[in-house]
Coordinates of C-alpha atoms (C1' of nucleotides) in Angstrom, one line a residue:
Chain A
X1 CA -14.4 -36.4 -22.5
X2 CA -13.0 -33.2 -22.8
X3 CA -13.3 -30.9 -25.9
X4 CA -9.7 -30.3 -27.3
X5 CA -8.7 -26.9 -26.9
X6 CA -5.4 -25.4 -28.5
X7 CA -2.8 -24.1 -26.2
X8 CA -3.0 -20.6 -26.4
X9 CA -7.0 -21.0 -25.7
X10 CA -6.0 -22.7 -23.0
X11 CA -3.4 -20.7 -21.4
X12 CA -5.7 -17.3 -22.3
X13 CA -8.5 -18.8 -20.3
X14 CA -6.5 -19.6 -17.2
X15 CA -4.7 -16.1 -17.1
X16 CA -8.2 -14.5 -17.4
X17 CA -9.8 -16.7 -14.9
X18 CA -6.6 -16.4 -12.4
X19 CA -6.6 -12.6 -13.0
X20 CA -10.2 -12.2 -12.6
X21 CA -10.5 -14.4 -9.0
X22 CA -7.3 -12.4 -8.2
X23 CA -9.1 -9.2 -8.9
X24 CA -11.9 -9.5 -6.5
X25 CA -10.2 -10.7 -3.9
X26 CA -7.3 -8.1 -4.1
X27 CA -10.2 -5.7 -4.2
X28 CA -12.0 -7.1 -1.5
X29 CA -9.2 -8.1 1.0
X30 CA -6.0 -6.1 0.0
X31 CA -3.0 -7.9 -1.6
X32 CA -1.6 -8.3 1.9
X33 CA -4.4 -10.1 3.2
X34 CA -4.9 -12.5 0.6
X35 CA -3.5 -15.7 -0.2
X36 CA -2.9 -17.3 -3.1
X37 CA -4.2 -20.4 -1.9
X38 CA -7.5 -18.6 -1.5
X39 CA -7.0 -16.8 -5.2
X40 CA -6.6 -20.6 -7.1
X41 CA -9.3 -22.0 -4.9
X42 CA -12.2 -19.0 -6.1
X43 CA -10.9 -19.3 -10.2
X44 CA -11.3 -23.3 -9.3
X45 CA -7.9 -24.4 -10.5
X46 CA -4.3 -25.5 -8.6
X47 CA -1.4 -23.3 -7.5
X48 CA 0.4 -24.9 -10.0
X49 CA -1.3 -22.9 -12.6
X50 CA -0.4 -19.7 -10.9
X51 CA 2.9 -20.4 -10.9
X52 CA 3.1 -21.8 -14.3
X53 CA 1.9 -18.4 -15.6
X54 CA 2.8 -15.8 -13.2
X55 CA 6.7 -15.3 -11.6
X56 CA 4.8 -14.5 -8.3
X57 CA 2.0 -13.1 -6.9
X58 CA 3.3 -9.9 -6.9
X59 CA 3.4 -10.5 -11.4
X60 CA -0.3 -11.3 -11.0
X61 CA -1.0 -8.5 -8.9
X62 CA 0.8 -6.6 -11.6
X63 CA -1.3 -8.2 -14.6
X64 CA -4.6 -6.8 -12.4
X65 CA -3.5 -3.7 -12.6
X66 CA -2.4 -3.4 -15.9
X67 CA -5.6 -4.9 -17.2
X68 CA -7.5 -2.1 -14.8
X69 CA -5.3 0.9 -16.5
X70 CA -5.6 -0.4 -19.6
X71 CA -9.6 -0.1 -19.0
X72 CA -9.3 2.8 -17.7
X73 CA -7.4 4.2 -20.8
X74 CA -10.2 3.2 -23.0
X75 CA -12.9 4.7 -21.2
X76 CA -11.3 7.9 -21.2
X77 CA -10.3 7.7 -25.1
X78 CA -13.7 6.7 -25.7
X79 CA -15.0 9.7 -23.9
X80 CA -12.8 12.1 -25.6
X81 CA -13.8 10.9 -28.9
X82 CA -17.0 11.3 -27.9
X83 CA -16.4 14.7 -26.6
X84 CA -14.9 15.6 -30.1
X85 CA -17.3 14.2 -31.9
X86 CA -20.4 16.2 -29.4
X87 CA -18.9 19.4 -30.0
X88 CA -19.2 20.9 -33.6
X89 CA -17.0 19.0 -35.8
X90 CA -14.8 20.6 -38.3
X91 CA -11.7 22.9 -37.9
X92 CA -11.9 23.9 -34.9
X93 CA -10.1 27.6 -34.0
X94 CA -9.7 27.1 -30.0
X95 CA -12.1 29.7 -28.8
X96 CA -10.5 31.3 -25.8
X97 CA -11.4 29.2 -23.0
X98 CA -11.7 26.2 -24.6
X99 CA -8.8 24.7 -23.4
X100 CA -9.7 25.1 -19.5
X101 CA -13.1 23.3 -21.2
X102 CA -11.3 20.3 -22.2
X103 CA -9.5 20.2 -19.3
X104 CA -12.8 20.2 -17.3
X105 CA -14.4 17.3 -19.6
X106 CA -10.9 15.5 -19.0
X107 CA -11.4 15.5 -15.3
X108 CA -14.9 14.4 -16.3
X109 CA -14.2 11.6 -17.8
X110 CA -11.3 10.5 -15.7
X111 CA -13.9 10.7 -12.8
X112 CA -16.2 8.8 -14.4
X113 CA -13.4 5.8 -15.7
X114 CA -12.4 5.4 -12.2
X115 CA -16.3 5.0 -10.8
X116 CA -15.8 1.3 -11.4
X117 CA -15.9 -0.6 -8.2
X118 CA -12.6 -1.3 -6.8
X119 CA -11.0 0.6 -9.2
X120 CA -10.1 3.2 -7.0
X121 CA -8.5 1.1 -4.0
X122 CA -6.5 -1.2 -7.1
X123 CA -5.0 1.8 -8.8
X124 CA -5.2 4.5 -6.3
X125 CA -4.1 2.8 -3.2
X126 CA -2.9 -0.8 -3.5
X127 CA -0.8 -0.7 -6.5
X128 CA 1.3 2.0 -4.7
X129 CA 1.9 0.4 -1.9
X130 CA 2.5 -2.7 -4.0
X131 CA 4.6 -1.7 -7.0
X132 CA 5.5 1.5 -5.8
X133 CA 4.8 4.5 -7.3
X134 CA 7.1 5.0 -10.3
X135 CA 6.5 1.5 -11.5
X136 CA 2.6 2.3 -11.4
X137 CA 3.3 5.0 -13.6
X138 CA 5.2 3.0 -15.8
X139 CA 2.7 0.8 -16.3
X140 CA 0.1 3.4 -17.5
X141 CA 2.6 4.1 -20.0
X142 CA 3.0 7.6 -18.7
X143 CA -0.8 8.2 -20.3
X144 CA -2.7 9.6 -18.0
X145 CA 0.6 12.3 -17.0
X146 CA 1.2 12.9 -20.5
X147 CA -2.5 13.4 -21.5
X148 CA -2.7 15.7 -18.7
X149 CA 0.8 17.4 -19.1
X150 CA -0.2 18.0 -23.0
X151 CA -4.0 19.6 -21.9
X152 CA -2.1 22.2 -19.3
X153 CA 0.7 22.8 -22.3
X154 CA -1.9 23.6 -24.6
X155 CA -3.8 26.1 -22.4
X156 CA -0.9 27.9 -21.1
X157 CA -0.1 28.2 -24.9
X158 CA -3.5 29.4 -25.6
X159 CA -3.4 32.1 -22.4
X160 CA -6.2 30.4 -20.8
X161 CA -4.1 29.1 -18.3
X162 CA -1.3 31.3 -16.6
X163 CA 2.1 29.9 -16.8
X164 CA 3.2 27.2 -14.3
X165 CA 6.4 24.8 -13.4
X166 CA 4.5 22.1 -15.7
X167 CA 5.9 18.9 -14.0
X168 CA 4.9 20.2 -10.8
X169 CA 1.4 21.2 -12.1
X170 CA 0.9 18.4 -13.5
X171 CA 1.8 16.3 -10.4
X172 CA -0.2 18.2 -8.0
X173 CA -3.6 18.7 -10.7
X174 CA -3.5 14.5 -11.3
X175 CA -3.2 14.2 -7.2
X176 CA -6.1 16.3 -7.0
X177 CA -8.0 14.1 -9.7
X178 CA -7.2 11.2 -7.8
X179 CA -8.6 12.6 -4.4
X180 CA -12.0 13.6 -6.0
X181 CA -11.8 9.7 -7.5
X182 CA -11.2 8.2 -4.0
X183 CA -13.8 10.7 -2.2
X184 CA -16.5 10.1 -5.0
X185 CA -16.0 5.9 -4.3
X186 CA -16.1 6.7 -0.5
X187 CA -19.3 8.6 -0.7
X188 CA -21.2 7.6 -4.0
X189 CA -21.3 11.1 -5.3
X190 CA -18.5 12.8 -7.4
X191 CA -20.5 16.4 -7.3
X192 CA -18.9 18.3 -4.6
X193 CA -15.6 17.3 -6.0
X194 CA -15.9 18.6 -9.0
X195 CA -17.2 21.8 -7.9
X196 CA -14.3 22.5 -6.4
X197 CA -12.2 20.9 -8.9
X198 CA -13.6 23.5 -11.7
X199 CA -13.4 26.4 -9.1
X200 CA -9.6 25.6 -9.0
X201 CA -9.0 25.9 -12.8
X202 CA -11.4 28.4 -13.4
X203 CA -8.7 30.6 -10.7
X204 CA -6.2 29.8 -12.5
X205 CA -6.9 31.2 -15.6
X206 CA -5.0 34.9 -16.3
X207 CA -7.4 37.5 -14.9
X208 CA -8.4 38.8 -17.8
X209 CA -9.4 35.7 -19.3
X210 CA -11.2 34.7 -16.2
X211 CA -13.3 38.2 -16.1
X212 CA -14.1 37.5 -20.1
X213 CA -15.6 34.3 -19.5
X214 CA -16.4 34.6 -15.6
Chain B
X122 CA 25.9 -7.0 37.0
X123 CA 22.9 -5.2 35.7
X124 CA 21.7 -2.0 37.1
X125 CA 18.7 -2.4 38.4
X126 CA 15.6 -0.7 36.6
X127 CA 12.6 -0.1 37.5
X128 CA 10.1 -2.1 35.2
X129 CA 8.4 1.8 33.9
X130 CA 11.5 2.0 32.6
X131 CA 12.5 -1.2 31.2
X132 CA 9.1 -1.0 29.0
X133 CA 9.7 2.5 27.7
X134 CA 13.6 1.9 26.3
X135 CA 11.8 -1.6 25.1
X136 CA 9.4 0.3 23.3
X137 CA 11.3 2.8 22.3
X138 CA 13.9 0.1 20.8
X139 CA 11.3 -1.8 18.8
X140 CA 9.7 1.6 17.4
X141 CA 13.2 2.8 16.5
X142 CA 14.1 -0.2 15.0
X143 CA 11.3 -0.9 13.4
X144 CA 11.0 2.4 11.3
X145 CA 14.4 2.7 10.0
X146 CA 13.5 -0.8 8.4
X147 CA 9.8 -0.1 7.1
X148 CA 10.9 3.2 5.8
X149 CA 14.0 1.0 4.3
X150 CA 11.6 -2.2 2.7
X151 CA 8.1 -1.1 3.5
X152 CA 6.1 -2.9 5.6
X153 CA 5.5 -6.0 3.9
X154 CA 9.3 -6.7 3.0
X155 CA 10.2 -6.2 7.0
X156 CA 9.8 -9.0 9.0
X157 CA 9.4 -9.5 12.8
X158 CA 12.7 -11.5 13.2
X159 CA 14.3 -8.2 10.9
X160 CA 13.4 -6.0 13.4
X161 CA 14.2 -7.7 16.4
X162 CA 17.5 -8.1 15.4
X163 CA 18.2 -4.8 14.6
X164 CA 16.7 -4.2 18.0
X165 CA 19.5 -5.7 19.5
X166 CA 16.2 -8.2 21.4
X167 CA 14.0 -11.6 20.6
X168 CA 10.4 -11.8 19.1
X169 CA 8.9 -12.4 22.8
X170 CA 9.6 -8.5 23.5
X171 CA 7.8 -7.7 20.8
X172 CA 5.0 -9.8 20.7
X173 CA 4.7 -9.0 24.8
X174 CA 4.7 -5.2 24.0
X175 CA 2.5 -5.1 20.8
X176 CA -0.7 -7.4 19.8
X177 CA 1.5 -7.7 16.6
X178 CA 3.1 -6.6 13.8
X179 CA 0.4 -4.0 12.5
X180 CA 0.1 -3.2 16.2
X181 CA 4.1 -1.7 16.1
X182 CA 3.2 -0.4 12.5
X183 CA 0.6 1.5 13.8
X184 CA 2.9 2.7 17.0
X185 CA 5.5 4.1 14.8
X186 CA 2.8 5.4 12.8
X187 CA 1.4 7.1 16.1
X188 CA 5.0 8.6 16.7
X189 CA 5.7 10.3 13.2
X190 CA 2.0 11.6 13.7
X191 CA 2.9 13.0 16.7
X192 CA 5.9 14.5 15.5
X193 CA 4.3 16.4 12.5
X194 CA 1.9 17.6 14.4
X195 CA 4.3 19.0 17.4
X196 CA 6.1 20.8 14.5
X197 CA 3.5 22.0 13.0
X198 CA 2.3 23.6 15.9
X199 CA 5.7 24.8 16.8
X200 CA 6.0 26.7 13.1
X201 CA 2.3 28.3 13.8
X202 CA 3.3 29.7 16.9
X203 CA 6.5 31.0 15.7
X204 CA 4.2 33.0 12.9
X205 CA 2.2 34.0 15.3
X206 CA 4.7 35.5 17.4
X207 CA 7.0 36.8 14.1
X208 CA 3.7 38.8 13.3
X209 CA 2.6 41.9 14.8
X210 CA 1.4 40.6 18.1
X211 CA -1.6 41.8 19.7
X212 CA -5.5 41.6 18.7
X213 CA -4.7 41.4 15.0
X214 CA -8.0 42.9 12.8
X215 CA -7.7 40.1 10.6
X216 CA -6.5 42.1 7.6
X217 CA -7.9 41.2 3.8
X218 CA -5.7 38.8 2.7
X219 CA -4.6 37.7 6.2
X220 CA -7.0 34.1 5.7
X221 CA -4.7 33.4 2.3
X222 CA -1.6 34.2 4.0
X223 CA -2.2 32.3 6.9
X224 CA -3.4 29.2 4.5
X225 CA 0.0 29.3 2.5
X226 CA 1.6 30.0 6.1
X227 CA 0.1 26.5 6.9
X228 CA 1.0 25.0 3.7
X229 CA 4.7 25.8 4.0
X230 CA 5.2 24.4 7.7
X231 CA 3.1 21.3 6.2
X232 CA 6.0 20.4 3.7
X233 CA 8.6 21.7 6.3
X234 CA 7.4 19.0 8.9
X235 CA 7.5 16.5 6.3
X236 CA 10.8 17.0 4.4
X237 CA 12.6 14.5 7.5
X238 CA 13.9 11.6 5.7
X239 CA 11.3 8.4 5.6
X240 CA 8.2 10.7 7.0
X241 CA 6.1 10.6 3.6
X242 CA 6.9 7.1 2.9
X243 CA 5.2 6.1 6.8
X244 CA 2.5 8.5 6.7
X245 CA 1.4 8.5 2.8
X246 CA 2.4 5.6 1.1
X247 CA 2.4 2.8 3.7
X248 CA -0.2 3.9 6.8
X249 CA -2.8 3.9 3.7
X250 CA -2.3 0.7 2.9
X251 CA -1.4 -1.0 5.6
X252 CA -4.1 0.6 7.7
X253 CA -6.5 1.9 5.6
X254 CA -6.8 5.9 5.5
X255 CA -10.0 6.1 7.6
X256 CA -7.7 4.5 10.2
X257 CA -4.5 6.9 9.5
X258 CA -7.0 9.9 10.2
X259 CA -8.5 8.8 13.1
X260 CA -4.7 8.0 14.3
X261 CA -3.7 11.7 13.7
X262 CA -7.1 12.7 15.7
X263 CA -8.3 14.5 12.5
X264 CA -5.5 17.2 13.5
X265 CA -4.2 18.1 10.3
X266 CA -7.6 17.8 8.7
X267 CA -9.5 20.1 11.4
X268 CA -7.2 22.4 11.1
X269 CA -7.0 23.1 7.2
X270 CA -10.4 22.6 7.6
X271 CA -10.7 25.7 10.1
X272 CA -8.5 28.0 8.1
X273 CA -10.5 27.8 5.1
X274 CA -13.6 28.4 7.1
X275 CA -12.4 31.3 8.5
X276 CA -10.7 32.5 5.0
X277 CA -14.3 31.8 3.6
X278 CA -15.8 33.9 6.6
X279 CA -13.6 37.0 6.3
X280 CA -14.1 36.9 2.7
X281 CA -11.0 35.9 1.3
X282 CA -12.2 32.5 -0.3
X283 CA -14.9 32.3 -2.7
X284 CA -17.4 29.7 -0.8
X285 CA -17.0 26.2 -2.0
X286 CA -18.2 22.6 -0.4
X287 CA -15.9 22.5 2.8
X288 CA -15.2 18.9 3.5
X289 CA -14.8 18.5 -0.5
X290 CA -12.6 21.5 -0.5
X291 CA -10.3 20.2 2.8
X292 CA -10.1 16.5 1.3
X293 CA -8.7 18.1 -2.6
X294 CA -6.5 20.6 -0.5
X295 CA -4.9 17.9 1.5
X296 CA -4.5 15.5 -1.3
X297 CA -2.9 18.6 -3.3
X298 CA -0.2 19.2 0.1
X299 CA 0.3 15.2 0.4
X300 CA 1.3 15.1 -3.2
X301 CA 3.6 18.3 -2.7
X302 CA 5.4 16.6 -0.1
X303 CA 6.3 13.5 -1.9
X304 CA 7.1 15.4 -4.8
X305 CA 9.5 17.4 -3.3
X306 CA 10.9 14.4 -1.0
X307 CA 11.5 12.7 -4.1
X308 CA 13.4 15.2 -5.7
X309 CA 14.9 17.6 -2.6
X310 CA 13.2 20.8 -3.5
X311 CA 9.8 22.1 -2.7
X312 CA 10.2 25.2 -4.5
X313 CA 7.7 24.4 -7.5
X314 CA 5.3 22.8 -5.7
X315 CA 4.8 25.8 -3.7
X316 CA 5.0 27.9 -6.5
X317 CA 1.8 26.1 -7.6
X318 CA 0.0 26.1 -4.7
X319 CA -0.2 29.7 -3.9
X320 CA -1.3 29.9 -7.4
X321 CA -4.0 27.6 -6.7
X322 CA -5.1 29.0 -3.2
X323 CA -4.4 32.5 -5.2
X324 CA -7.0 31.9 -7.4
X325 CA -9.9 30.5 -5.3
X326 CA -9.5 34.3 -3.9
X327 CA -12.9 36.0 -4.7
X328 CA -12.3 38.8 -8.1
X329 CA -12.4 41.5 -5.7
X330 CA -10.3 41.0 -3.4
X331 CA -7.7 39.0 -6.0
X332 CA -7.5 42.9 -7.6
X333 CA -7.4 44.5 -4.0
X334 CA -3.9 42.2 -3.3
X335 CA -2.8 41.2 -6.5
Chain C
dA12 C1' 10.4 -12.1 53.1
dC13 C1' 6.9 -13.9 50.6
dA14 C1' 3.6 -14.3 47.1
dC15 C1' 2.6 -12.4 42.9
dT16 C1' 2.8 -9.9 38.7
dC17 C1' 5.3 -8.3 34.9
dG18 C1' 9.1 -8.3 31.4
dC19 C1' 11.1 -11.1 28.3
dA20 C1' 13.2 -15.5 26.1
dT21 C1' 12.4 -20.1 24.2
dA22 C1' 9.7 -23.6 21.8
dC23 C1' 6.0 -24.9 18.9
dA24 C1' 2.0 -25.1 15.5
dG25 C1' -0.1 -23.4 11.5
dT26 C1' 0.2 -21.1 7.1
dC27 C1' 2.2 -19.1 3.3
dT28 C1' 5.4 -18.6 -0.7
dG29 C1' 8.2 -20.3 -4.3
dC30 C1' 10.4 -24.2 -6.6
dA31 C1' 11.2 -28.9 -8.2
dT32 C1' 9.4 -32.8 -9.8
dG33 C1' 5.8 -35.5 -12.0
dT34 C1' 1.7 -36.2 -15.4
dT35 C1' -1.3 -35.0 -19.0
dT36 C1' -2.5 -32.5 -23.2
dC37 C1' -1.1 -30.4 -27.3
dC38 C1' 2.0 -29.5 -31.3
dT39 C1' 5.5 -30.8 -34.7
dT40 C1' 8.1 -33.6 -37.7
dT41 C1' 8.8 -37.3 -40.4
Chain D
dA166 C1' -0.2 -41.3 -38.1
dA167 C1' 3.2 -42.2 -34.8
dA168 C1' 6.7 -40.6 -32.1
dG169 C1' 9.3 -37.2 -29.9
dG170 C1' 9.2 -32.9 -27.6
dA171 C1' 7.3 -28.9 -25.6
dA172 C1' 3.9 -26.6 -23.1
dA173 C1' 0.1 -26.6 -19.6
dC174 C1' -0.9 -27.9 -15.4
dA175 C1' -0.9 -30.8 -10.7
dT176 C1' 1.5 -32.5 -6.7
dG177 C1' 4.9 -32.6 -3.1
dC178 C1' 8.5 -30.3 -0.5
dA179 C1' 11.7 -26.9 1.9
dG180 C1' 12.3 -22.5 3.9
dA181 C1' 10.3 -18.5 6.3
dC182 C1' 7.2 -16.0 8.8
dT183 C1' 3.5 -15.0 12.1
dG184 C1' 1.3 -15.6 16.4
dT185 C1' 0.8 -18.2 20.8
dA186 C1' 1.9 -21.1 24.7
dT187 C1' 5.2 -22.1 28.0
dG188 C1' 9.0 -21.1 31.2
dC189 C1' 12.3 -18.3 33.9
dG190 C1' 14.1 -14.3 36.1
dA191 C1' 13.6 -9.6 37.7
dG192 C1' 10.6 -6.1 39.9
dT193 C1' 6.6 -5.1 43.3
dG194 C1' 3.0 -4.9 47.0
dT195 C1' 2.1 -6.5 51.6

DNA sequence: ACACTCGCATACAGTCTGCATGTTTCCTTT
DNA sequence: AAAGGAAACATGCAGACTGTATGCGAGTGT
């Protein structure tokens, strides 16, 4: 009675359905706080499964996340091709100030990746607590430090952004980036943020550059 | 055999025990790898002290969570009077700058007070997720946050800040000293991450009065 | 001194996690 | 295509932990 299904159909659509019930329920309730008799009940399937496919529940905790970085990768890719494509296409001479642009749009767009419900507690607070912070990073690949860490290279290069210990930049700009996501979640509304997020880069620019393009 | 104590007593060493114990283990393993019969142990006592003294194991969490608060806070307030008193005492004019100074002033006792051993991993990695950061606020009685908040009001005021969203601008800020700390508990040295902060706060510094005190 | 409350230890029930063992479905090889 | 094996999954079990109920002894008010 039931349709034959090969094996790696099979086992994809019990990882996605695990990983999906997992999801909510992490998002909902907090890894702490939910059980993984509760996760196999909602994706309607044993705890035999889970354990067939996952080490633990911590490894499919850590499959929800990479799944959510790896959408969150592609959104922002997507909106910096977008971005490129918007602006006129072509060689394009880095105007002065156009560096402290991009790294505008990139704060942009990393605002608007992480709007997604949930995302914000999975990535910003659980996984942390969870995996630990250098293992989150690792996870991401290092893509959202090094995209980042490249943008702030690029404008110091260019002058429009006066030099700075990069790591620590870097660091303390994506903690910022991170705050605005989890404040825009809390209250719906991302504006106020990034007010004050372009008023920070805009003062960092060299003074001359900021009273050219003030 | 035993001296005899009064029961005051007896409940504040208990206390103290379980709280002592307790943090050297969840700065150790976090929260979730600590268990109950863990820290009684180490405590030197059995469960039924600590389920008598706390409603459970959050409940202690959220005790030695209270105490570290506490503690930051105490030195915090130490370090601002010991600025206060360093400075030319008497009723100061508020001199052009003096907002900045004071909000870099604040920044540096900030990472001072957190720079003891375990005190980032209690109050920003675990609190969060074990309590949920509305929760952690409330426990510090919104001290840390009213008082970055008042500095940069009266920075704003005296015309050393270019005026930005406030509760925005406090939230981003506090991320930005947050992320300083565990930076620089994470790799012994605070010295970049302050470099970069005063160039932040330096450049949310209105034009005029960036070329007044360059 | 007596009743009474409080501090704390012991004992127990419920739940969870992870593994070991079965059973079914699919794949491979001849 | 038939059999042997491997992979996907279900079931059952042991250990651990959390929270509570019960019991005893040490302080406390009258």
């Amino acid at each position: 009675m039931q349709e034959r299904r090969s094996n790696r159909e099979r086992t994809e659509e019990m990882r996605g359905r695990l990983i999906a019930a997992a999801r909510v329920l992490f998002v909902d309730k907090g890894y702490a706080d939910t059980g993984t008799p509760e996760i196999v009940a909602a994706a309607g399937v044993t705890r035999g499964a889970l354990y067939h496919h996952f080490a633990d529940k911590q490894a499919l905790f850590r499959a929800v996340v990479e799944a959510e970085a790896a959408a969150v990768a592609a959104a922002i890719e997507d909106a910096a091709a977008a971005g490129a494509a918007e602006s006129t296409s072509g060689a394009i001479p880095a105007a002065p100030g156009d560096g402290m642009r991009s790294l505008v749009a990139g704060a942009r767009a990393y605002l608007a990746a992480m709007a997604v419900p949930g995302r914000t507690r999975l990535l910003l607070v659980e996984a942390p607590a969870v995996l630990g912070a250098p293992e989150v990073r690792a996870i991401d690949g290092g893509h959202a430090e090094r995209t980042l860490r490249a943008g702030l290279e690029e404008a110091i290069a260019a002058g429009d952004l006066c030099a700075l210990p990069l790591p620590a930049l870097t660091s303390l700009l994506s903690a910022l980036f991170d705050r605005a996501a989890l404040d825009a979640a809390a209250e719906g509304d991302a504006g106020a943020a990034m007010t004050v997020i372009e008023a920070l880069l805009a003062g960092l620019a060299p003074l001359a550059a900021r009273r050219e393009n003030g």
